Amino acid sequence: MKEGRLSSALQERYGIKNPVGKVLWHSLNENGKIGIYDMKFGDTIVRNLLAEDIEATIEEGHGHPAKRDDDKDRAK
């Protein structure tokens, strides 16, 4: 997923006006499932969003080498 729409409950919690955001980072487990996302909504970055709290608006398949959650190159 390249972009996604945040659930209405989380839009309210974080005070986000435009609910469509860009994916900055995501986890990937051994089974190829994504569990959490870091996303940017305007100037606001929200970390550790659960996959079930986001609805894909733009899907894009891609591949990259595995990175750890504590990777120093993870977007800040």
PDB file of C-alpha atoms in Angstrom:
ATOM      1  CA  MET A   1       0.000   0.000   0.000  1.00  0.00           C
ATOM      2  CA  LYS A   2       1.293   3.417  -0.948  1.00  0.00           C
ATOM      3  CA  GLU A   3      -1.522   5.489   0.566  1.00  0.00           C
ATOM      4  CA  GLY A   4      -4.324   4.710   2.972  1.00  0.00           C
ATOM      5  CA  ARG A   5      -7.328   6.182   4.731  1.00  0.00           C
ATOM      6  CA  LEU A   6      -7.247   6.314   8.523  1.00  0.00           C
ATOM      7  CA  SER A   7     -10.266   5.056  10.486  1.00  0.00           C
ATOM      8  CA  SER A   8     -12.638   7.788  11.663  1.00  0.00           C
ATOM      9  CA  ALA A   9     -11.971   7.002  15.345  1.00  0.00           C
ATOM     10  CA  LEU A  10      -8.229   7.568  14.870  1.00  0.00           C
ATOM     11  CA  GLN A  11      -8.810  10.672  12.744  1.00  0.00           C
ATOM     12  CA  GLU A  12     -10.591  12.175  15.717  1.00  0.00           C
ATOM     13  CA  ARG A  13      -8.005  10.942  18.256  1.00  0.00           C
ATOM     14  CA  TYR A  14      -5.075  12.470  16.352  1.00  0.00           C
ATOM     15  CA  GLY A  15      -6.961  15.547  15.083  1.00  0.00           C
ATOM     16  CA  ILE A  16      -6.300  14.703  11.442  1.00  0.00           C
ATOM     17  CA  LYS A  17      -8.360  16.672   8.932  1.00  0.00           C
ATOM     18  CA  ASN A  18      -7.310  14.870   5.723  1.00  0.00           C
ATOM     19  CA  PRO A  19      -7.616  11.141   6.495  1.00  0.00           C
ATOM     20  CA  VAL A  20      -5.603   9.959   3.461  1.00  0.00           C
ATOM     21  CA  GLY A  21      -1.937   9.536   4.263  1.00  0.00           C
ATOM     22  CA  LYS A  22       1.298   8.278   2.749  1.00  0.00           C
ATOM     23  CA  VAL A  23       2.969   5.121   4.058  1.00  0.00           C
ATOM     24  CA  LEU A  24       6.471   5.878   5.343  1.00  0.00           C
ATOM     25  CA  TRP A  25       7.305   2.423   6.756  1.00  0.00           C
ATOM     26  CA  HIS A  26       5.667  -0.915   7.498  1.00  0.00           C
ATOM     27  CA  SER A  27       6.529  -4.081   9.358  1.00  0.00           C
ATOM     28  CA  LEU A  28       6.647  -7.464   7.633  1.00  0.00           C
ATOM     29  CA  ASN A  29       6.566 -10.781   9.442  1.00  0.00           C
ATOM     30  CA  GLU A  30       7.943 -14.129   8.297  1.00  0.00           C
ATOM     31  CA  ASN A  31       4.596 -14.996   6.666  1.00  0.00           C
ATOM     32  CA  GLY A  32       4.649 -11.869   4.515  1.00  0.00           C
ATOM     33  CA  LYS A  33       1.919 -10.106   6.520  1.00  0.00           C
ATOM     34  CA  ILE A  34       2.092  -6.433   7.404  1.00  0.00           C
ATOM     35  CA  GLY A  35       1.152  -5.703  11.002  1.00  0.00           C
ATOM     36  CA  ILE A  36       1.915  -2.028  11.583  1.00  0.00           C
ATOM     37  CA  TYR A  37       2.450   1.134   9.563  1.00  0.00           C
ATOM     38  CA  ASP A  38       4.053   4.532  10.063  1.00  0.00           C
ATOM     39  CA  MET A  39       2.144   7.097   7.997  1.00  0.00           C
ATOM     40  CA  LYS A  40       2.218  10.803   7.237  1.00  0.00           C
ATOM     41  CA  PHE A  41      -0.995  12.838   7.111  1.00  0.00           C
ATOM     42  CA  GLY A  42      -0.106  16.361   6.013  1.00  0.00           C
ATOM     43  CA  ASP A  43       2.526  17.496   8.526  1.00  0.00           C
ATOM     44  CA  THR A  44       1.583  14.844  11.100  1.00  0.00           C
ATOM     45  CA  ILE A  45       3.382  11.488  11.367  1.00  0.00           C
ATOM     46  CA  VAL A  46       1.537   8.707  13.168  1.00  0.00           C
ATOM     47  CA  ARG A  47       3.553   5.626  14.117  1.00  0.00           C
ATOM     48  CA  ASN A  48       2.526   2.051  14.870  1.00  0.00           C
ATOM     49  CA  LEU A  49      -0.882   2.083  13.202  1.00  0.00           C
ATOM     50  CA  LEU A  50      -2.448  -1.363  13.029  1.00  0.00           C
ATOM     51  CA  ALA A  51      -3.217  -2.681   9.562  1.00  0.00           C
ATOM     52  CA  GLU A  52      -6.906  -2.997  10.471  1.00  0.00           C
ATOM     53  CA  ASP A  53      -7.082   0.759  11.203  1.00  0.00           C
ATOM     54  CA  ILE A  54      -6.166   1.663   7.615  1.00  0.00           C
ATOM     55  CA  GLU A  55      -8.050   1.189   4.355  1.00  0.00           C
ATOM     56  CA  ALA A  56      -5.847   1.122   1.254  1.00  0.00           C
ATOM     57  CA  THR A  57      -6.542   3.904  -1.259  1.00  0.00           C
ATOM     58  CA  ILE A  58      -3.515   3.299  -3.504  1.00  0.00           C
ATOM     59  CA  GLU A  59      -2.041  -0.193  -3.554  1.00  0.00           C
ATOM     60  CA  GLU A  60       1.365  -0.827  -5.006  1.00  0.00           C
ATOM     61  CA  GLY A  61       3.292  -4.051  -4.768  1.00  0.00           C
ATOM     62  CA  HIS A  62       6.975  -3.741  -4.083  1.00  0.00           C
ATOM     63  CA  GLY A  63       9.903  -5.556  -2.577  1.00  0.00           C
ATOM     64  CA  HIS A  64      12.831  -4.584  -0.432  1.00  0.00           C
ATOM     65  CA  PRO A  65      15.300  -6.217   1.913  1.00  0.00           C
ATOM     66  CA  ALA A  66      14.112  -6.914   5.445  1.00  0.00           C
ATOM     67  CA  LYS A  67      14.764  -4.240   8.058  1.00  0.00           C
ATOM     68  CA  ARG A  68      14.418  -4.457  11.799  1.00  0.00           C
ATOM     69  CA  ASP A  69      12.011  -2.256  13.776  1.00  0.00           C
ATOM     70  CA  ASP A  70      15.038  -0.717  15.503  1.00  0.00           C
ATOM     71  CA  ASP A  71      16.807   0.052  12.202  1.00  0.00           C
ATOM     72  CA  LYS A  72      18.607   3.426  12.454  1.00  0.00           C
ATOM     73  CA  ASP A  73      17.569   4.240   8.862  1.00  0.00           C
ATOM     74  CA  ARG A  74      13.838   4.006   9.669  1.00  0.00           C
ATOM     75  CA  ALA A  75      12.137   7.337   8.910  1.00  0.00           C
ATOM     76  CA  LYS A  76      12.104   9.627  11.921  1.00  0.00           C
TER      77      LYS A  76
END
